[in-house]
Amino acid sequence: MRRLLGGVAAFGTAVALLGGSVGTAQAEEPDYRIRLDAELGLPLPGSTLQQPYFFARLDGPVGDTGPRDYVFTYDFSEIADFVDVKVRSVDDHCAIAGTKMICRETVEGEDTLIGVPELRAATGSKNGQSGTLRVVGESEGITVQGASTLVRVGGPDLAAVRVDLKERPAVGEVQRPRFAFVNKGTLPAQGVLLALTTTRGMELPRTAGNCEYADLPGPARTGFALCAFEGTFEPGSTYRIDRGMELKTLERAFVDQLGYGFHEDTPAERERLRDGLTFTRGTGPSVALEKVGAGTRSTDLYIWDNQGWYEPQAVNTADFQAVGDVAEGEKGETVTVDLGFRNNGPAWVTGGSGGDPRTVGGVQFTVPAGTRVTSYPKGCGGYSADGKNWIGDKPGAPVYRCMFGEFVLEDERHELPFELTIEKGVENSKGEIRVVSFYYGGHSRHDETPDNDKAAVVVNPKDVPPGDTTGGSTGGSSGGSATGGSAGGSSAGPVTGGSTGGPATGSANGGLAATGSSALVAGLGAAAVSWRSASSSSRHGCAWRFDGCCVFGTRFDVFFLFFFFLFFYIFYYFFFFF
């Protein structure tokens, strides 16, 4: 009874708490806020540098995407003495009155850009003068949280110096670059941050004690480090870390990128760079920045030279493979061919290098004569017979291309089922699936095994040799995938349990299991596999395929196999135990 009453009381408390929290949530207003850059540096008067442009965004709650009328008011009274403020030509909904700029806008979306003033250092302004620009927003029925930004004439400009690293590193090689920058600005930097980013073929060993390391969500960019350096870094001077930081080329490397950049250490900049990631501190001694020379004094406040990148091509290869299939059917029937593409590695391949992203490639399927595509995978499109002209996203094209985006991972697999309607009574009608690529002149730069780039797609085959649809003999290596038309119908799934010819179960010495129950499991398991294979492969006119070959032609053979194992178990059980 005590337990019952306790449970009722706990339930009542939970309901009360839930009701209270729901009531609070309903009473709270939606969260609307304006976001501005935390700081903005202006070139000195008379500078020929490009004037900076800053952004302002209005953030709304998730789901609030409808139009709403706003009034945004910028207050520039603190900077009016040394900054010229104008309305940008594109912001015809804004006007200046005294030391305020007022914009009346209709905004849609959860994260939307809003108008901002144009700012320039006024004639007679002095290096280092600063003040705050503020903005507030109003809209009927809601509260908008305002924002502010520090506006400064002049400032530091931390221009990264290019690092000297190998263009063709070996897999497993560790390099130790010494990162450096020049302060090309007009003011010293009070503290500096070094941010490092790597793609998946490179690693930053976590060894520097004044650096924090994090894993990026990927899949292309995977590693991040943020290193902090205290001190005053004068304009016109060059600074370099006192020893190299480790950079390792991984087994999956091919064309990768290391990004590095220097930033003034401010709370706002730290928050922006950390971006909510989870960090761990380096385990070794700290690295330090040392002054190594002085450069020409400059008034350059140009943020785009704060970054640098290193883009090696590792001594490595990938192996793109096309996976074909066979199907059988009568005129008027619809059959499925389970086509596929896989990268057997060890390298991943990206087309996003050099700031010029492009598609790595994909596969091209030439439809067998006498058949018509009635259904195809998402991401594929129809082309003319020569494969050159796109003819639209619709069934019935003679050729289809399926592209794979800007990168292919080292173990990437794609299953590409196509449904074909047999329009004519055809025998041994052959199509083809092959790898295509637009990757810097072709994928041969990274794929040194072209034999498996093509695979046959055959309808109603006649004397098709085993493995003819697998894309070449190299497709069955360790870590590869099941061959086209294999049991279960998946042409791109990984092989599990080791060799496909080995037993699924058994004793340690390879003989029969010691108990009748285990024998029954083995027998019924084999029969179940046969039945499952029959269900998935019957659309090809074959009850069970093994390694591309038809083992049983009808479901009658499967039932025969089932009862054979059942009889074998009964005989085995009575012979040894009675």
Coordinates of C-alpha atoms in Angstrom, one line a residue:
M1 CA 0.0 0.0 0.0
R2 CA 2.9 2.4 0.8
R3 CA 4.4 1.7 -2.6
L4 CA 1.1 2.2 -4.3
L5 CA 0.5 5.5 -2.5
G6 CA 4.1 6.6 -3.1
G7 CA 3.7 5.9 -6.8
V8 CA 0.4 7.9 -6.9
A9 CA 2.1 10.8 -5.1
A10 CA 5.1 10.7 -7.4
F11 CA 2.8 10.7 -10.5
G12 CA 0.8 13.6 -9.1
T13 CA 4.0 15.6 -8.5
A14 CA 5.3 14.8 -12.0
V15 CA 1.9 16.0 -13.5
A16 CA 2.1 19.2 -11.4
L17 CA 5.6 19.9 -12.5
L18 CA 4.8 19.1 -16.1
G19 CA 1.8 21.4 -16.0
G20 CA 3.9 24.1 -14.4
S21 CA 6.6 23.9 -17.0
V22 CA 4.1 23.8 -19.9
G23 CA 2.4 26.8 -18.5
T24 CA 5.7 28.7 -18.2
A25 CA 6.7 27.7 -21.8
Q26 CA 3.3 28.9 -23.1
A27 CA 3.7 32.2 -21.2
E28 CA 7.2 32.9 -22.5
E29 CA 7.5 35.0 -25.7
P30 CA 9.3 33.6 -28.8
D31 CA 13.0 34.3 -28.9
Y32 CA 13.9 37.0 -31.5
R33 CA 17.3 38.5 -31.5
I34 CA 19.6 40.6 -33.7
R35 CA 23.2 39.4 -34.3
L36 CA 26.1 41.7 -35.3
D37 CA 29.8 41.2 -35.7
A38 CA 31.4 41.8 -32.3
E39 CA 34.1 44.2 -33.7
L40 CA 34.6 46.1 -36.9
G41 CA 37.9 47.7 -38.0
L42 CA 37.9 50.6 -40.5
P43 CA 41.0 51.5 -42.7
L44 CA 42.5 54.9 -41.9
P45 CA 41.2 58.0 -43.9
G46 CA 42.6 58.1 -47.4
S47 CA 43.4 54.3 -47.5
T48 CA 42.9 52.6 -50.9
L49 CA 41.9 49.4 -49.2
Q50 CA 38.5 48.0 -49.7
Q51 CA 36.1 49.2 -47.1
P52 CA 34.7 46.5 -44.8
Y53 CA 31.2 45.3 -45.0
F54 CA 29.5 43.8 -41.9
F55 CA 26.4 41.7 -41.5
A56 CA 23.3 41.9 -39.3
R57 CA 20.9 39.0 -38.9
L58 CA 17.6 38.6 -37.3
D59 CA 17.2 35.2 -35.6
G60 CA 13.7 33.9 -34.9
P61 CA 12.3 30.8 -33.2
V62 CA 12.2 27.5 -35.2
G63 CA 9.1 27.3 -37.3
D64 CA 8.4 31.1 -37.4
T65 CA 9.0 31.6 -41.2
G66 CA 6.0 33.8 -42.0
P67 CA 6.4 37.5 -43.0
R68 CA 6.5 40.1 -40.2
D69 CA 6.9 43.9 -40.3
Y70 CA 9.9 45.3 -38.3
V71 CA 11.5 48.6 -37.5
F72 CA 15.2 48.5 -36.9
T73 CA 17.0 51.5 -35.4
Y74 CA 20.8 52.0 -35.5
D75 CA 22.2 54.4 -32.9
F76 CA 25.6 55.7 -34.0
S77 CA 25.9 58.7 -31.6
E78 CA 29.1 57.3 -30.0
I79 CA 31.0 57.1 -33.3
A80 CA 29.5 60.1 -35.2
D81 CA 32.5 62.3 -34.5
F82 CA 35.0 60.1 -36.3
V83 CA 32.9 57.8 -38.6
D84 CA 30.9 58.9 -41.7
V85 CA 27.6 57.0 -41.8
K86 CA 25.6 56.5 -44.9
V87 CA 22.7 54.5 -46.2
R88 CA 23.8 51.8 -48.6
S89 CA 22.3 52.2 -52.1
V90 CA 20.5 48.8 -51.9
D91 CA 18.8 49.7 -48.6
D92 CA 16.1 52.0 -50.0
H93 CA 13.9 51.2 -47.0
C94 CA 16.3 52.9 -44.6
A95 CA 16.8 56.6 -43.8
I96 CA 19.1 58.7 -41.5
A97 CA 17.7 61.1 -39.0
G98 CA 20.4 62.8 -36.8
T99 CA 22.6 60.1 -35.3
K100 CA 20.1 57.3 -36.0
M101 CA 19.4 55.2 -39.1
I102 CA 15.9 53.7 -39.2
C103 CA 15.0 50.8 -41.5
R104 CA 11.4 49.5 -42.0
E105 CA 11.5 45.9 -43.3
T106 CA 9.3 42.9 -43.9
V107 CA 11.3 39.9 -42.8
E108 CA 10.6 36.2 -43.5
G109 CA 12.5 33.1 -42.2
E110 CA 14.2 32.0 -39.0
D111 CA 17.6 33.5 -39.9
T112 CA 17.5 36.5 -42.2
L113 CA 19.9 39.3 -43.2
I114 CA 18.7 42.9 -42.4
G115 CA 20.0 46.3 -43.6
V116 CA 23.1 47.8 -42.2
P117 CA 24.7 51.2 -42.5
E118 CA 27.8 52.0 -44.6
L119 CA 30.7 53.1 -42.3
R120 CA 34.0 54.9 -43.2
A121 CA 36.6 56.6 -41.1
A122 CA 36.0 60.3 -41.3
T123 CA 38.6 62.8 -42.4
G124 CA 40.6 63.8 -39.3
S125 CA 39.9 60.6 -37.4
K126 CA 42.8 59.1 -35.5
N127 CA 44.3 55.7 -35.3
G128 CA 42.7 53.7 -32.5
Q129 CA 39.6 55.8 -32.0
S130 CA 36.6 53.6 -31.1
G131 CA 33.0 53.6 -30.0
T132 CA 29.9 51.4 -30.0
L133 CA 27.2 51.1 -32.7
R134 CA 23.9 49.8 -31.3
V135 CA 20.8 48.4 -33.0
V136 CA 17.3 47.6 -31.6
G137 CA 14.3 46.1 -33.3
E138 CA 10.5 46.4 -32.9
S139 CA 7.5 44.4 -34.2
E140 CA 3.9 44.2 -33.0
G141 CA 3.3 41.5 -30.4
I142 CA 6.9 40.4 -29.8
T143 CA 10.1 41.5 -28.1
V144 CA 13.3 41.7 -30.1
Q145 CA 16.7 41.6 -28.4
G146 CA 19.1 44.2 -29.7
A147 CA 22.8 44.0 -30.3
S148 CA 26.0 46.2 -30.5
T149 CA 29.4 46.2 -32.2
L150 CA 32.7 47.9 -31.4
V151 CA 33.8 50.2 -34.3
R152 CA 37.5 51.1 -34.4
V153 CA 39.6 53.2 -36.7
G154 CA 42.7 51.1 -37.5
G155 CA 43.6 47.9 -35.8
P156 CA 45.8 44.8 -36.1
D157 CA 45.9 42.7 -39.3
L158 CA 47.4 39.3 -38.8
A159 CA 48.4 38.1 -42.2
A160 CA 49.4 34.4 -42.3
V161 CA 52.7 33.4 -43.8
R162 CA 52.7 30.4 -46.1
V163 CA 54.1 27.2 -44.6
D164 CA 56.7 25.1 -46.4
L165 CA 55.4 21.5 -46.6
K166 CA 55.7 18.6 -48.9
E167 CA 53.5 18.4 -52.0
R168 CA 53.6 14.6 -52.0
P169 CA 53.8 13.3 -48.5
A170 CA 53.9 9.6 -47.8
V171 CA 51.1 7.8 -45.9
G172 CA 52.1 7.7 -42.2
E173 CA 54.5 10.6 -42.6
V174 CA 54.6 13.2 -39.8
Q175 CA 55.6 16.8 -40.8
R176 CA 56.2 19.7 -38.3
P177 CA 55.2 23.1 -39.8
R178 CA 56.2 26.3 -38.0
F179 CA 53.2 28.6 -38.5
A180 CA 53.9 32.4 -38.7
F181 CA 52.2 35.7 -39.3
V182 CA 52.9 39.4 -39.9
N183 CA 50.9 42.1 -38.2
K184 CA 50.3 44.3 -41.2
G185 CA 47.9 46.6 -39.3
T186 CA 48.2 49.9 -37.5
L187 CA 47.7 48.7 -33.9
P188 CA 49.2 45.9 -31.8
A189 CA 47.2 42.7 -31.1
Q190 CA 46.7 41.9 -27.4
G191 CA 46.9 38.1 -27.6
V192 CA 46.6 35.9 -30.7
L193 CA 44.7 32.8 -31.6
L194 CA 45.9 30.2 -34.1
A195 CA 43.1 28.1 -35.6
L196 CA 43.9 24.9 -37.5
T197 CA 41.5 22.8 -39.6
T198 CA 42.2 19.5 -41.4
T199 CA 40.3 17.3 -43.8
R200 CA 39.9 13.5 -43.1
G201 CA 43.2 12.4 -44.6
M202 CA 45.3 14.4 -42.1
E203 CA 45.5 14.4 -38.3
L204 CA 46.7 16.9 -35.7
P205 CA 48.3 14.9 -32.9
R206 CA 47.2 16.4 -29.6
T207 CA 50.6 17.3 -28.2
A208 CA 50.7 21.1 -27.7
G209 CA 49.7 22.1 -24.1
N210 CA 48.4 25.6 -25.0
C211 CA 46.1 24.2 -27.8
E212 CA 42.6 22.7 -27.5
Y213 CA 41.6 20.0 -29.9
A214 CA 38.2 19.0 -31.2
D215 CA 36.6 16.6 -33.7
L216 CA 34.5 18.3 -36.4
P217 CA 31.3 16.5 -37.5
G218 CA 32.8 15.8 -40.9
P219 CA 32.6 13.9 -43.2
A220 CA 35.1 16.0 -45.1
R221 CA 36.5 18.3 -42.4
T222 CA 37.3 16.3 -39.3
G223 CA 40.0 17.9 -37.2
F224 CA 40.3 21.3 -35.4
A225 CA 42.8 22.9 -33.0
L226 CA 42.7 26.3 -31.3
C227 CA 45.9 27.6 -29.8
A228 CA 46.2 30.7 -27.6
F229 CA 49.3 33.0 -27.3
E230 CA 49.5 35.7 -24.7
G231 CA 51.4 39.0 -25.2
T232 CA 51.5 42.1 -27.3
F233 CA 52.2 41.6 -31.1
E234 CA 53.4 44.9 -32.7
P235 CA 52.4 46.2 -36.1
G236 CA 55.1 45.6 -38.8
S237 CA 56.6 42.6 -37.0
T238 CA 56.7 38.9 -38.0
Y239 CA 56.1 36.2 -35.4
R240 CA 56.6 32.4 -35.7
I241 CA 56.0 29.5 -33.3
D242 CA 59.2 28.3 -31.7
R243 CA 58.9 24.7 -32.8
G244 CA 57.0 22.7 -35.3
M245 CA 53.5 21.3 -34.6
E246 CA 52.8 17.7 -35.7
L247 CA 50.8 17.0 -38.8
K248 CA 50.3 13.4 -39.8
T249 CA 49.3 12.0 -43.2
L250 CA 46.8 9.1 -42.6
E251 CA 46.2 5.9 -44.6
R252 CA 43.1 7.3 -46.3
A253 CA 44.8 10.5 -47.5
F254 CA 44.8 11.7 -51.1
V255 CA 44.1 15.3 -51.8
D256 CA 43.6 17.0 -48.5
Q257 CA 43.7 20.4 -47.0
L258 CA 45.2 22.0 -43.9
G259 CA 43.7 25.4 -43.1
Y260 CA 45.5 27.8 -40.7
G261 CA 44.7 31.3 -39.6
F262 CA 45.6 33.9 -37.0
H263 CA 43.1 36.0 -35.1
E264 CA 43.2 38.6 -32.4
D265 CA 42.3 37.0 -29.1
T266 CA 39.0 38.5 -27.9
P267 CA 36.1 36.9 -26.1
A268 CA 33.9 37.3 -29.1
E269 CA 36.5 35.8 -31.5
R270 CA 37.0 32.8 -29.1
E271 CA 33.3 32.1 -29.0
R272 CA 33.0 32.3 -32.8
L273 CA 35.9 29.9 -33.4
R274 CA 34.9 27.4 -30.7
D275 CA 31.4 27.3 -32.2
G276 CA 30.0 25.0 -29.5
L277 CA 32.5 22.2 -30.1
T278 CA 33.8 19.9 -27.3
F279 CA 37.6 20.4 -26.7
T280 CA 40.4 18.5 -25.0
R281 CA 43.6 20.1 -23.9
G282 CA 46.9 19.0 -25.5
T283 CA 49.1 16.7 -23.5
G284 CA 52.6 18.0 -24.1
P285 CA 54.5 21.2 -23.6
S286 CA 53.2 24.5 -24.9
V287 CA 54.4 26.2 -28.1
A288 CA 55.2 29.9 -28.1
L289 CA 55.4 32.7 -30.6
E290 CA 58.7 34.4 -31.1
K291 CA 59.5 37.6 -33.0
V292 CA 61.7 36.8 -36.0
G293 CA 61.7 40.1 -38.0
A294 CA 60.1 43.4 -38.9
G295 CA 58.3 44.1 -42.1
T296 CA 57.1 47.3 -43.8
R297 CA 54.6 49.3 -41.8
S298 CA 51.2 49.0 -43.4
T299 CA 47.7 50.4 -42.9
D300 CA 46.2 47.1 -44.3
L301 CA 43.2 46.0 -42.4
Y302 CA 42.3 43.3 -44.8
I303 CA 40.8 40.2 -43.1
W304 CA 41.1 37.9 -46.2
D305 CA 44.8 37.4 -45.7
N306 CA 44.5 36.1 -42.2
Q307 CA 44.0 32.6 -43.6
G308 CA 46.3 30.2 -45.4
W309 CA 46.1 26.6 -46.5
Y310 CA 48.2 23.7 -47.5
E311 CA 46.9 21.2 -50.0
P312 CA 49.0 18.2 -50.5
Q313 CA 48.4 15.1 -52.7
A314 CA 49.5 12.1 -50.7
V315 CA 51.3 9.2 -52.4
N316 CA 48.2 7.0 -52.3
T317 CA 45.4 5.6 -54.4
A318 CA 41.7 4.8 -54.3
D319 CA 39.8 2.1 -56.2
F320 CA 36.4 3.0 -57.6
Q321 CA 34.4 -0.1 -58.7
A322 CA 31.2 -0.5 -60.6
V323 CA 28.8 -3.4 -59.7
G324 CA 26.5 -4.9 -62.3
D325 CA 23.8 -7.5 -62.1
V326 CA 21.7 -10.0 -64.2
A327 CA 17.9 -10.4 -64.4
E328 CA 15.5 -12.8 -66.1
G329 CA 11.9 -12.2 -67.2
E330 CA 9.3 -12.5 -69.9
K331 CA 8.0 -9.8 -72.2
G332 CA 5.9 -7.4 -70.3
E333 CA 7.4 -8.2 -66.9
T334 CA 9.2 -5.7 -64.7
V335 CA 12.5 -6.9 -63.1
T336 CA 15.0 -5.2 -60.8
V337 CA 18.7 -5.0 -61.4
D338 CA 20.7 -4.2 -58.2
L339 CA 23.5 -2.1 -59.5
G340 CA 26.1 -0.4 -57.3
F341 CA 29.2 1.6 -56.8
R342 CA 31.9 1.3 -54.2
N343 CA 35.3 2.7 -53.2
N344 CA 37.6 0.0 -52.1
G345 CA 40.0 2.6 -50.7
P346 CA 42.3 3.0 -49.1
A347 CA 42.1 6.7 -50.0
W348 CA 39.1 9.0 -49.9
V349 CA 38.8 11.4 -52.9
T350 CA 37.5 15.0 -52.8
G351 CA 36.6 17.4 -55.6
G352 CA 36.4 20.4 -53.2
S353 CA 40.1 21.4 -53.2
G354 CA 41.6 24.7 -54.1
G355 CA 38.3 26.5 -53.3
D356 CA 36.8 25.2 -56.5
P357 CA 34.3 22.5 -55.5
R358 CA 33.3 20.1 -58.2
T359 CA 31.6 16.7 -58.5
V360 CA 34.1 13.8 -58.0
G361 CA 32.1 11.6 -60.3
G362 CA 29.6 8.7 -60.3
V363 CA 28.4 5.9 -62.5
Q364 CA 26.8 5.8 -65.9
F365 CA 24.2 3.0 -66.7
T366 CA 23.6 2.1 -70.3
V367 CA 20.2 0.4 -70.4
P368 CA 20.0 -3.1 -72.1
A369 CA 18.3 -3.1 -75.5
G370 CA 14.6 -4.2 -75.4
T371 CA 14.1 -2.9 -71.9
R372 CA 12.8 0.4 -70.5
V373 CA 13.7 2.0 -67.1
T374 CA 10.4 2.6 -65.2
S375 CA 12.0 3.4 -61.8
Y376 CA 15.5 4.7 -60.8
P377 CA 17.3 5.8 -57.6
K378 CA 17.1 9.3 -56.3
G379 CA 20.1 11.4 -57.5
C380 CA 20.1 9.8 -61.0
G381 CA 19.1 11.5 -64.2
G382 CA 18.4 10.5 -67.8
Y383 CA 20.8 11.2 -70.7
S384 CA 21.0 10.7 -74.4
A385 CA 22.4 7.5 -75.9
D386 CA 25.9 9.0 -76.1
G387 CA 25.7 10.1 -72.5
K388 CA 26.4 13.7 -73.3
N389 CA 23.1 15.5 -73.2
W390 CA 20.8 15.6 -70.1
I391 CA 17.2 14.8 -71.2
G392 CA 15.4 15.2 -67.9
D393 CA 14.4 13.5 -64.7
K394 CA 12.0 10.9 -66.2
P395 CA 11.9 7.2 -66.9
G396 CA 12.6 5.7 -70.3
A397 CA 16.0 7.3 -71.1
P398 CA 18.7 5.1 -72.8
V399 CA 21.4 6.2 -70.3
Y400 CA 21.3 7.2 -66.7
R401 CA 24.0 9.0 -64.6
C402 CA 24.2 8.9 -60.8
M403 CA 26.6 11.5 -59.4
F404 CA 28.1 11.4 -55.9
G405 CA 28.8 15.0 -54.9
E406 CA 32.1 16.6 -53.9
F407 CA 33.8 13.7 -52.2
V408 CA 33.8 9.9 -52.0
L409 CA 34.8 8.4 -48.6
E410 CA 37.4 5.6 -48.4
D411 CA 34.7 2.9 -47.7
E412 CA 31.7 4.5 -49.4
R413 CA 29.0 2.3 -50.9
H414 CA 26.0 3.1 -53.1
E415 CA 23.2 0.7 -53.8
L416 CA 21.4 1.6 -57.1
P417 CA 18.3 -0.5 -57.9
F418 CA 16.8 0.1 -61.3
E419 CA 13.4 -1.3 -62.4
L420 CA 13.3 -2.4 -66.0
T421 CA 10.2 -3.4 -68.0
I422 CA 11.0 -5.9 -70.7
E423 CA 9.3 -4.6 -73.8
K424 CA 10.6 -7.2 -76.2
G425 CA 11.4 -10.8 -75.9
V426 CA 15.1 -10.5 -75.6
E427 CA 17.9 -12.9 -74.8
N428 CA 21.3 -12.0 -73.6
S429 CA 20.6 -8.3 -73.9
K430 CA 23.6 -6.5 -72.4
G431 CA 23.9 -3.1 -70.9
E432 CA 26.8 -1.6 -68.8
I433 CA 27.5 0.3 -65.7
R434 CA 30.8 2.2 -65.5
V435 CA 32.5 4.7 -63.4
V436 CA 32.6 8.3 -64.8
S437 CA 34.5 11.2 -63.3
F438 CA 35.2 14.9 -63.8
Y439 CA 37.9 14.9 -61.2
Y440 CA 40.8 17.0 -62.6
G441 CA 40.9 15.2 -65.9
G442 CA 39.6 11.8 -64.8
H443 CA 39.7 9.5 -61.9
S444 CA 42.7 7.6 -63.3
R445 CA 44.9 10.0 -61.3
H446 CA 43.8 8.2 -58.1
D447 CA 42.5 4.8 -59.4
E448 CA 45.2 2.5 -60.7
T449 CA 42.9 -0.5 -61.0
P450 CA 40.7 0.3 -64.1
D451 CA 39.7 -3.3 -64.7
N452 CA 36.8 -3.0 -62.3
D453 CA 35.5 0.3 -63.5
K454 CA 33.0 -1.4 -65.8
A455 CA 30.5 -4.2 -65.2
A456 CA 27.9 -5.9 -67.3
V457 CA 24.1 -5.6 -66.8
V458 CA 22.5 -8.5 -68.6
V459 CA 18.8 -9.4 -69.1
N460 CA 18.0 -13.1 -69.8
P461 CA 21.7 -14.1 -69.8
K462 CA 23.0 -16.9 -72.0
D463 CA 26.2 -18.6 -70.8
V464 CA 27.2 -15.7 -68.5
P465 CA 30.4 -16.7 -66.7
P466 CA 30.5 -16.4 -62.9
G467 CA 31.6 -13.0 -61.8
D468 CA 30.9 -11.3 -65.2
T469 CA 28.8 -8.7 -63.5
T470 CA 31.1 -7.8 -60.6
G471 CA 33.2 -5.2 -62.3
G472 CA 36.5 -7.2 -62.4
S473 CA 38.3 -9.9 -60.4
T474 CA 39.7 -7.3 -57.9
G475 CA 36.2 -6.7 -56.4
G476 CA 36.4 -9.7 -54.0
S477 CA 39.3 -8.5 -51.9
S478 CA 39.1 -8.2 -48.1
G479 CA 37.0 -5.3 -47.0
G480 CA 35.0 -5.4 -50.3
S481 CA 31.4 -6.0 -50.9
A482 CA 29.1 -8.8 -52.1
T483 CA 29.1 -9.3 -55.9
G484 CA 26.2 -8.2 -58.1
G485 CA 23.2 -10.5 -57.8
S486 CA 24.3 -12.1 -54.6
A487 CA 22.0 -13.6 -52.0
G488 CA 19.7 -11.0 -50.5
G489 CA 19.7 -8.8 -53.7
S490 CA 22.2 -6.2 -52.3
S491 CA 25.0 -5.6 -54.8
A492 CA 26.8 -3.1 -52.6
G493 CA 26.6 -4.5 -49.1
P494 CA 29.7 -5.6 -47.2
V495 CA 30.6 -9.2 -47.0
T496 CA 30.5 -10.4 -43.4
G497 CA 31.8 -13.4 -41.6
G498 CA 35.0 -13.7 -43.7
S499 CA 35.2 -15.9 -46.8
T500 CA 31.8 -16.3 -48.6
G501 CA 32.6 -20.0 -49.1
G502 CA 33.1 -20.8 -45.4
P503 CA 30.5 -22.2 -43.0
A504 CA 28.3 -19.8 -41.1
T505 CA 28.4 -21.9 -38.0
G506 CA 30.4 -24.9 -36.7
S507 CA 32.7 -26.2 -34.0
A508 CA 36.2 -25.0 -33.4
N509 CA 37.8 -27.8 -35.3
G510 CA 35.5 -27.4 -38.3
G511 CA 33.5 -30.6 -37.8
L512 CA 29.8 -31.2 -36.9
A513 CA 28.6 -29.6 -33.7
A514 CA 28.6 -31.9 -30.6
T515 CA 24.8 -31.6 -29.9
G516 CA 21.7 -32.3 -31.8
S517 CA 20.3 -28.8 -31.1
S518 CA 23.2 -27.2 -32.7
A519 CA 22.9 -29.4 -35.8
L520 CA 19.2 -28.5 -36.0
V521 CA 20.1 -24.8 -35.8
A522 CA 22.7 -25.3 -38.6
G523 CA 20.2 -27.2 -40.8
L524 CA 17.3 -24.9 -40.2
G525 CA 19.6 -21.9 -40.6
A526 CA 20.8 -23.0 -44.0
A527 CA 17.2 -23.7 -45.1
A528 CA 16.1 -20.3 -43.8
V529 CA 18.9 -18.6 -45.8
S530 CA 17.8 -20.5 -48.8
W531 CA 14.2 -19.4 -48.4
R532 CA 15.2 -15.8 -47.7
S533 CA 17.4 -15.8 -50.8
A534 CA 14.6 -17.3 -52.8
S535 CA 12.2 -14.5 -51.8
S536 CA 14.7 -11.8 -52.6
S537 CA 16.1 -13.2 -55.8
S538 CA 13.0 -14.8 -57.4
R539 CA 12.4 -11.7 -59.4
H540 CA 15.5 -12.7 -61.4
G541 CA 14.0 -16.1 -62.2
C542 CA 16.4 -17.8 -59.8
A543 CA 15.6 -19.0 -56.3
W544 CA 19.1 -18.8 -54.8
R545 CA 22.3 -17.2 -56.2
F546 CA 25.7 -17.7 -54.8
D547 CA 28.7 -15.6 -56.0
G548 CA 26.7 -14.6 -59.1
C549 CA 25.7 -18.2 -60.0
C550 CA 22.2 -19.7 -59.9
V551 CA 22.3 -22.6 -57.5
F552 CA 18.6 -23.4 -57.3
G553 CA 16.2 -22.7 -60.2
T554 CA 12.8 -22.9 -58.4
R555 CA 11.3 -22.6 -55.0
F556 CA 10.6 -26.4 -55.2
D557 CA 14.3 -27.0 -54.8
V558 CA 14.3 -24.8 -51.7
F559 CA 11.5 -26.9 -50.1
F560 CA 13.4 -30.0 -51.0
L561 CA 16.5 -28.7 -49.3
F562 CA 14.5 -27.8 -46.2
F563 CA 13.0 -31.3 -45.8
F564 CA 16.4 -32.9 -46.6
F565 CA 17.9 -31.1 -43.6
L566 CA 14.9 -32.0 -41.5
F567 CA 15.2 -35.7 -42.4
F568 CA 19.0 -35.5 -41.8
Y569 CA 18.4 -34.2 -38.3
I570 CA 15.8 -36.8 -37.4
F571 CA 18.1 -39.6 -38.6
Y572 CA 21.2 -38.2 -36.8
Y573 CA 19.2 -37.8 -33.5
F574 CA 17.8 -41.3 -33.4
F575 CA 21.0 -43.0 -34.7
F576 CA 23.2 -41.5 -31.9
F577 CA 20.8 -41.3 -29.0
F578 CA 18.6 -44.4 -29.4

